[in-house]
Short mmCIF file of C-alpha atoms in Angstrom, two decimals:
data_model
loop_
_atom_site.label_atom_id
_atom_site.label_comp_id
_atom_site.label_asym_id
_atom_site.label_seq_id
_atom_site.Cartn_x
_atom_site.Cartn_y
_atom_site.Cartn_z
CA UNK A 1 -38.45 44.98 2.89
CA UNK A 2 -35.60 44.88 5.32
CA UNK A 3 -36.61 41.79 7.30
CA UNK A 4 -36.96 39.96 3.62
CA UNK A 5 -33.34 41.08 2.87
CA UNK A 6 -32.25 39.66 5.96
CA UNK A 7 -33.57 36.50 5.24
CA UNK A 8 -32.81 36.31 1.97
CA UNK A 9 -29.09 36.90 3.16
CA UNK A 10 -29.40 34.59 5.39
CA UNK A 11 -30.07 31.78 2.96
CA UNK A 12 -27.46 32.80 0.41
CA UNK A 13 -24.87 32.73 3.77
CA UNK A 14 -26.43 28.97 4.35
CA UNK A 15 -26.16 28.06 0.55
CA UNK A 16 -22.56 29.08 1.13
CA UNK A 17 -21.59 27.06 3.45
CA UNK A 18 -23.00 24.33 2.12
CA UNK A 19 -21.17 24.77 -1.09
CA UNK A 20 -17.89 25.44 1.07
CA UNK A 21 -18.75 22.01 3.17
CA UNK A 22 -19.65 20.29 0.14
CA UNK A 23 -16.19 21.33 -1.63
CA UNK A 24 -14.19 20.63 1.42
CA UNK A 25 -15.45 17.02 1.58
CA UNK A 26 -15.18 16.49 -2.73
CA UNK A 27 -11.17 17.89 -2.30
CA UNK A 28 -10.74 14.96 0.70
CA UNK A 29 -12.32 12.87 -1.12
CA UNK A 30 -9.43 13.00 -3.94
CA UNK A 31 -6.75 12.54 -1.38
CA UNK A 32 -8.14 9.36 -0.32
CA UNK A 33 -8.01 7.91 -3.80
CA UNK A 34 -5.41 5.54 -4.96
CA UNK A 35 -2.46 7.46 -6.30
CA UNK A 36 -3.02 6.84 -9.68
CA UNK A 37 -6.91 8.20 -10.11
CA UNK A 38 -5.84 11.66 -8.50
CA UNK A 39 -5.35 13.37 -11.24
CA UNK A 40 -8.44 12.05 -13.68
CA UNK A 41 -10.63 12.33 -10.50
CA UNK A 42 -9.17 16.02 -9.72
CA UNK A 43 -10.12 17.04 -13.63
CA UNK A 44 -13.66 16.06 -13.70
CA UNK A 45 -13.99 17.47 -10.21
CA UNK A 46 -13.10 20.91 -11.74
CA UNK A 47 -14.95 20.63 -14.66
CA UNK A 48 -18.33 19.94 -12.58
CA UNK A 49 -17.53 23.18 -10.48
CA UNK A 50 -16.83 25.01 -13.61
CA UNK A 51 -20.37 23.59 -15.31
CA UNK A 52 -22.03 24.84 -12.10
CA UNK A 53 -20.89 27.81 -12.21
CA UNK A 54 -18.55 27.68 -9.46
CA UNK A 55 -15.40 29.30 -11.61
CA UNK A 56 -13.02 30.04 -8.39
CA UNK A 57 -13.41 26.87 -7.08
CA UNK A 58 -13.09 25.33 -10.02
CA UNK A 59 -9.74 27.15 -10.07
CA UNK A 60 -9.33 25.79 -6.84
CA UNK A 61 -9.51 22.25 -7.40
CA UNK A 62 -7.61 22.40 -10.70
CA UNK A 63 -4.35 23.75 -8.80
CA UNK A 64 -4.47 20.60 -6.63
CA UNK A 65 -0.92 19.02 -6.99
CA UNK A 66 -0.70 15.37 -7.06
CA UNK A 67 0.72 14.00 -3.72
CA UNK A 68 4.28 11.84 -3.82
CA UNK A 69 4.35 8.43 -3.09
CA UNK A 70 5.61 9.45 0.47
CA UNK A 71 2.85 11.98 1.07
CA UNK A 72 0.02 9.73 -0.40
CA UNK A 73 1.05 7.37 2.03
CA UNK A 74 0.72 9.69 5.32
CA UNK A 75 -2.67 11.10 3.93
CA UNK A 76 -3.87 6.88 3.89
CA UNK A 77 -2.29 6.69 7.60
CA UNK A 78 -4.52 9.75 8.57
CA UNK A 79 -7.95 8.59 6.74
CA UNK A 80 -7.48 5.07 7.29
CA UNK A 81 -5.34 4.50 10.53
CA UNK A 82 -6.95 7.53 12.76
CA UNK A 83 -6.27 5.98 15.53
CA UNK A 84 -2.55 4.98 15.50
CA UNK A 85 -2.42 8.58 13.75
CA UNK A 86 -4.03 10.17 16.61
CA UNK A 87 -1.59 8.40 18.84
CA UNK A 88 1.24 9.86 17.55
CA UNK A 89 0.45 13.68 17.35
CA UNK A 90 -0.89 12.55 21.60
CA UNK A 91 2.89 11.37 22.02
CA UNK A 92 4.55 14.64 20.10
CA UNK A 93 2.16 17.03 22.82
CA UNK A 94 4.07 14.64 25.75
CA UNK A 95 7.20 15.34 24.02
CA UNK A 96 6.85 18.87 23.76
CA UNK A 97 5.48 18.81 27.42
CA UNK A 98 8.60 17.29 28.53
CA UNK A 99 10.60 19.74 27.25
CA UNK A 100 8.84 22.68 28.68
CA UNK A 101 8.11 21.28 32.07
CA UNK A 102 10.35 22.93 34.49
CA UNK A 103 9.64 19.51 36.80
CA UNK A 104 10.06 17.22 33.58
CA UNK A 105 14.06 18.22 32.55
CA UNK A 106 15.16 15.49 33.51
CA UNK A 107 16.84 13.26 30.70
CA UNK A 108 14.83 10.03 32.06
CA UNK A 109 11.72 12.25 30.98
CA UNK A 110 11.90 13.25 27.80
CA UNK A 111 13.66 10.32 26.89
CA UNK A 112 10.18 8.38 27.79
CA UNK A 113 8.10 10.61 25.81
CA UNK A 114 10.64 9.71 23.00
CA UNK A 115 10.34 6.40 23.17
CA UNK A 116 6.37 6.59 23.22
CA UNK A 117 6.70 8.51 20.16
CA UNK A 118 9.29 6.42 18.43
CA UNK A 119 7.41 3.42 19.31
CA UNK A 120 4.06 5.16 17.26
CA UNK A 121 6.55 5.92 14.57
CA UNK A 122 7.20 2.62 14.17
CA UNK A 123 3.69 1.25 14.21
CA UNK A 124 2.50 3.56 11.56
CA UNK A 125 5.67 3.13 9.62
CA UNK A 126 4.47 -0.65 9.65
CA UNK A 127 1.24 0.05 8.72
CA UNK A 128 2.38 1.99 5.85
CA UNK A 129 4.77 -0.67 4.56
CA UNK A 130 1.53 -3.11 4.01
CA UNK A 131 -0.59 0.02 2.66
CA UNK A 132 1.89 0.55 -0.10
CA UNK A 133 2.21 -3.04 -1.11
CA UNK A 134 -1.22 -3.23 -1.27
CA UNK A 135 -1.62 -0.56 -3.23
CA UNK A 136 1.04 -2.15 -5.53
CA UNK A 137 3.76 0.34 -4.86
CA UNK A 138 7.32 -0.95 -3.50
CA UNK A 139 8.05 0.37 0.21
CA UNK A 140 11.48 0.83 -0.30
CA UNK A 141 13.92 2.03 2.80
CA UNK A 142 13.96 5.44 1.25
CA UNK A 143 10.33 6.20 0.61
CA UNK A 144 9.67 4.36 4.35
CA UNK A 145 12.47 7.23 6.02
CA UNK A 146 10.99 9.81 4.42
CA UNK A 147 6.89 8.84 5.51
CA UNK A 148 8.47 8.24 8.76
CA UNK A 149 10.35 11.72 8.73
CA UNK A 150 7.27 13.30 7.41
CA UNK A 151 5.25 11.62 10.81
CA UNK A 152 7.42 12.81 12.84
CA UNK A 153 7.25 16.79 11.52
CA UNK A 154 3.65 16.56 12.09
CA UNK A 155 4.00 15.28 15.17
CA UNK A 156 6.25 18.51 16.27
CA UNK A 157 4.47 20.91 14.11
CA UNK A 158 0.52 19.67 15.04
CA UNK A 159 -0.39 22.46 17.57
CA UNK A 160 0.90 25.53 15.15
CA UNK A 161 -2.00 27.41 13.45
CA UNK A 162 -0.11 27.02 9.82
CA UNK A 163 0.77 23.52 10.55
CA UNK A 164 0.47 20.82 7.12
CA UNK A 165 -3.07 19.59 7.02
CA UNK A 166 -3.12 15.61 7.87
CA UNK A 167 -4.65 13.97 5.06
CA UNK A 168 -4.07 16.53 2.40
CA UNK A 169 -0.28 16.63 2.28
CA UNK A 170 1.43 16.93 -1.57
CA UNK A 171 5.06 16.78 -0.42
CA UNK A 172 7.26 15.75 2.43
CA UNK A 173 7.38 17.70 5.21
CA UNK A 174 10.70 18.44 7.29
CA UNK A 175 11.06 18.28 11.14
CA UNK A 176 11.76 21.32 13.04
CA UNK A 177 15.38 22.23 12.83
CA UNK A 178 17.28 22.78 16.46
CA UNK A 179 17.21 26.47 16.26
CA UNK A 180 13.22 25.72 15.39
CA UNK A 181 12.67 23.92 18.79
CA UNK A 182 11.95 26.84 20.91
CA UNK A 183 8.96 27.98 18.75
CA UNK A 184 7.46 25.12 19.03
CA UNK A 185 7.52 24.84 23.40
CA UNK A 186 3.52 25.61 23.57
CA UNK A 187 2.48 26.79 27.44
CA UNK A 188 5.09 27.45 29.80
CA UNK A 189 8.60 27.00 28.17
CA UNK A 190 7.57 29.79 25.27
CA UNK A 191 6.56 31.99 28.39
CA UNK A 192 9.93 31.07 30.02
CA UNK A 193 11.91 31.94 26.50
CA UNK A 194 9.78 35.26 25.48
CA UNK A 195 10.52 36.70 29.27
CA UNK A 196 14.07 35.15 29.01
CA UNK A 197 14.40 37.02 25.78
CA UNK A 198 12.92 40.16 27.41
CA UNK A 199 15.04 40.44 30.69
CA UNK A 200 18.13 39.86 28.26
CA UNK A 201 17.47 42.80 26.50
CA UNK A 202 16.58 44.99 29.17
CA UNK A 203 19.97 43.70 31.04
CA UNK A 204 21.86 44.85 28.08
CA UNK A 205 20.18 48.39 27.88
CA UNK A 206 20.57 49.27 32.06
CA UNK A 207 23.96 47.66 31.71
CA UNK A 208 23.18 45.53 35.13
CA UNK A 209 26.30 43.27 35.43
CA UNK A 210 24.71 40.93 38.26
CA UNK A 211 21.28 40.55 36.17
CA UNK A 212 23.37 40.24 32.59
CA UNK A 213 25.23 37.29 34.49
CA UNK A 214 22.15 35.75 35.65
CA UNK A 215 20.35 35.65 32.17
CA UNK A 216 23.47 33.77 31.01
CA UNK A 217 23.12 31.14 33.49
CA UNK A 218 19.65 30.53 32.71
CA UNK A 219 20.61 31.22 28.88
CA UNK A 220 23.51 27.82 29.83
CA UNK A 221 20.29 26.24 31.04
CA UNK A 222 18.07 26.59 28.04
CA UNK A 223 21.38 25.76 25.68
CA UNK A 224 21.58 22.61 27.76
CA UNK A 225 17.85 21.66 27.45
CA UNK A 226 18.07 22.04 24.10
CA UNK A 227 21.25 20.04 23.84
CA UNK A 228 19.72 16.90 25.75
CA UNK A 229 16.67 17.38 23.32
CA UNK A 230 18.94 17.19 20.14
CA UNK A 231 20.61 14.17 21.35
CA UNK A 232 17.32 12.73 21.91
CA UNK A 233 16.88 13.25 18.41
CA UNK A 234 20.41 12.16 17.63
CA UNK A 235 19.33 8.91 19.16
CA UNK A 236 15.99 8.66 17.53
CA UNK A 237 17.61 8.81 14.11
CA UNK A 238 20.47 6.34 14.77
CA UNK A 239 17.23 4.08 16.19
CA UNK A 240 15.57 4.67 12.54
CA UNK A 241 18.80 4.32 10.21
CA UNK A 242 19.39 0.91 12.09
CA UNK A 243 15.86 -0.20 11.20
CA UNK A 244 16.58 1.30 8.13
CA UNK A 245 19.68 -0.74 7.29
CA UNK A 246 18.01 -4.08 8.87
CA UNK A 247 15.16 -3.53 6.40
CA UNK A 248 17.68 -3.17 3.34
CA UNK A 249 19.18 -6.39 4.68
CA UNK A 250 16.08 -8.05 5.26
CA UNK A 251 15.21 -6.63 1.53
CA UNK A 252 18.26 -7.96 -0.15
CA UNK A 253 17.96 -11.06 1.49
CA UNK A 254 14.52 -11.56 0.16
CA UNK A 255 15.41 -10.64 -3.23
CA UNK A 256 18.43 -13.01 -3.22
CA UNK A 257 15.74 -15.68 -1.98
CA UNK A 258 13.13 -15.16 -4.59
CA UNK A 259 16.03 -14.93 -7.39
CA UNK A 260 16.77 -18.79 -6.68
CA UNK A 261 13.03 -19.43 -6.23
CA UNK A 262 12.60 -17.99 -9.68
CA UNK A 263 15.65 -19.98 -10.95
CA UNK A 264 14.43 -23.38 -9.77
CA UNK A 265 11.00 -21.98 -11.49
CA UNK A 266 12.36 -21.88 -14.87
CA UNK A 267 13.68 -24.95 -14.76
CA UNK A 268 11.20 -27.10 -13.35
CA UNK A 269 8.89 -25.05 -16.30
CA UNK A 270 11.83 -26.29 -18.54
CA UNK A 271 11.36 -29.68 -17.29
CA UNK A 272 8.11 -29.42 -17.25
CA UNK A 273 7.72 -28.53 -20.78
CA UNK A 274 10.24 -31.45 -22.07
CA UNK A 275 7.66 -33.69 -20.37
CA UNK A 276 5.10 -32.76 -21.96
CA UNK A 277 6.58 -32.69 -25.38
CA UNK A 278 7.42 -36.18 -24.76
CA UNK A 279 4.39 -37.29 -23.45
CA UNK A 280 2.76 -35.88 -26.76
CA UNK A 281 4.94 -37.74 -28.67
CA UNK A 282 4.45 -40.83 -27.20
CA UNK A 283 0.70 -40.16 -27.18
CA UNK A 284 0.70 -39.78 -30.85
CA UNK A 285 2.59 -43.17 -31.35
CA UNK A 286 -0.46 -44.34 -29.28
CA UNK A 287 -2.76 -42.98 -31.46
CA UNK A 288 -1.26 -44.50 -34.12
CA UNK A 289 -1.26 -47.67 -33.07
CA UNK A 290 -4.76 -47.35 -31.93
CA UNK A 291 -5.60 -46.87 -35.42
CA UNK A 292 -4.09 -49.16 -37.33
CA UNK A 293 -5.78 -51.72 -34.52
CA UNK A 294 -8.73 -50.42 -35.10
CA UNK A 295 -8.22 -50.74 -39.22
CA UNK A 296 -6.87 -54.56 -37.94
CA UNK A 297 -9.64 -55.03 -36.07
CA UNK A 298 -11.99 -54.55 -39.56
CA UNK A 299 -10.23 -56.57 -41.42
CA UNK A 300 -10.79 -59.01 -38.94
CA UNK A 301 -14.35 -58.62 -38.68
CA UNK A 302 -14.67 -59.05 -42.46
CA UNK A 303 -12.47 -62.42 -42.98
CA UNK A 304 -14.86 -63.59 -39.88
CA UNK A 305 -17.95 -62.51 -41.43
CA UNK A 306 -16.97 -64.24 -45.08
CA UNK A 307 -15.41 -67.34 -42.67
CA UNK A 308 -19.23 -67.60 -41.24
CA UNK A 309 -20.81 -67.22 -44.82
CA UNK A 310 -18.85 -70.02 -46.16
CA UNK A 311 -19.55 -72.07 -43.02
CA UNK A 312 -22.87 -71.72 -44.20
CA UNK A 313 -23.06 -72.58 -47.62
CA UNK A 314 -20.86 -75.84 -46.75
CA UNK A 315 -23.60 -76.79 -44.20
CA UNK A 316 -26.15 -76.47 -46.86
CA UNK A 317 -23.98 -78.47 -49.54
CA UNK A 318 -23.54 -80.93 -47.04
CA UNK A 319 -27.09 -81.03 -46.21
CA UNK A 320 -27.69 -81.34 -50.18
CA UNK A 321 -24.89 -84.05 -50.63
CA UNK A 322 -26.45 -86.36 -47.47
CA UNK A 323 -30.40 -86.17 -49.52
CA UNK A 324 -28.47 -87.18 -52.70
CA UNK A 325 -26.93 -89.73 -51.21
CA UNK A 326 -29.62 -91.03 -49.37
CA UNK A 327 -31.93 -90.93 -52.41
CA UNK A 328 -29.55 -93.10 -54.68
CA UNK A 329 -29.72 -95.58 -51.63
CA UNK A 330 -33.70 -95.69 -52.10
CA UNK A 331 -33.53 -95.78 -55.63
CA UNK A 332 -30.92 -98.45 -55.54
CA UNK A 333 -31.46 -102.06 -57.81
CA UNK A 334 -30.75 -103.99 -55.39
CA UNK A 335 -32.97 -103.58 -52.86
#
């Protein structure tokens, strides 16, 4: 009896995960969907739990919120661009290496892991400007900052056990603030802060003058570290609101360019259409004339036709006349 409960336990725990699997891949499955179908495709998704009998996930799915534009468009980068995706949250772990290695401070450093991780923000902030046109959405400067500023917060936040979850984001998510940087120095630099952070407080409770000055310097040190790293980031975002304002230029300019283009349109379609109104007219003068030919040409044909009858009937007077005359000659005294 015991070893049948076990089994049987055992199944329902199998059936279970199945049903958990199965769920977890139905839910992706909606944030891969265009934006547009979410919510329909969300709906019926509950409803089918709820018909199963599946009430709490039903519940589950129904409290689904329908992504932004911005966050749609990072979940597409993650299920359709893994790669380039992958790249970047490789270049945010070199980042946050840089930071925390004690033979990495130097400025030349981190500013290399920035620029491998700007230059993989850039790349998917490409690939996201075609995905949204596409997809028949306009990839405006503001909805491109904010995919991009959503990249990079996953980037920082990827190796925290509450981070986002790629591909199922509903909002835009912020980068880590400077006073956030810290927390997120995995490894050695949050060993180097937590025992900082210890031997400060110990310092202050023994009252050791030499040991309290020490933890300053190193406390300078850290300040400074996290100094270079904000004008890193300084940098970074002057980089992005230049692109930004050479895509509103390069927008502008386009716009200006297909204003004219659909100027000339309208009046070459103007044109066009004046042709065309003559060219009926003129074809209906043809037709016209075409039939009152044609009426002409009947006439014609019926004067020729009598012409030939009458041709005819002279022949065959003349023919009559000429045996008259001929048989008055025979008939004549004379001879």
């Amino acid at each position: 009896m015991g070893r049948n409960s076990g089994k049987q336990d055992t199944k329902e725990d199998r059936n279970v995960s199945e049903t958990k699997g199965k769920l977890e891949d139905d839910v992706d499955a909606l944030y891969r969907l265009p934006l547009a179908e979410f919510t329909a495709a969300r709906n019926t998704l509950a409803g089918r739990l709820k018909q199963g009998g599946l009430g709490n996930e039903a519940d589950f799915v129904k409290a689904l919120v329908k992504p932004s534009i911005s966050a749609w468009a990072v979940n597409q980068l993650y299920w359709k661009h893994r790669e380039a995706f992958d790249r970047l949250i490789a270049t945010g772990e070199r980042f946050r290496h840089a930071q925390t290695s004690r033979l990495a401070r130097k400025v030349g450093d981190m500013r290399g892991a920035l620029d491998a991780r700007r230059e993989a923000l850039s790349h998917l902030s490409d690939l996201a400007t075609v995905l949204l046109r596409n997809a028949g959405h306009n990839p405006t400067p503001e909805t491109i900052h904010r995919i991009t500023t959503t990249l990079e917060a996953i980037s920082a936040y990827a190796s925290l056990p509450d981070a986002s979850r790629p591909g199922r984001l509903t909002h835009d998510v912020d980068p880590p603030g400077f006073e956030s940087l810290a927390s997120l120095m995995p490894g050695a630099g949050m060993t180097e802060l937590t025992e900082e952070t210890a031997r400060v407080t110990s310092s202050q409770k023994s009252g050791r003058a030499a040991t309290s000055t020490r933890r300053k310097a190193e406390s300078a040190a850290d300040v400074r570290q996290l100094e270079e790293t904000r004008q890193a980031r300084i940098a970074a975002a002057k980089v992005s609101l230049q692109e930004a304002k050479g895509l509103l230029i390069e927008a502008g300019a386009r716009a200006q360019s297909l204003e004219a283009a659909q100027k000339k349109a309208y009046a070459e379609a103007k044109d066009a259409e004046k042709h065309r109104r003559e060219a009926e007219e003129r074809f209906e003068k043809a037709r016209a004339a075409s039939e009152e030919a044609a009426r002409h040409a009947q006439s014609v044909a019926a004067e020729v036709e009598q012409a030939a009858k009458a041709v005819e009937d002279a022949k065959r007077a003349v023919e009559k006349a000429s045996k008259e005359i001929e048989k008055l000659f025979r008939e004549s005294p004379a001879r």
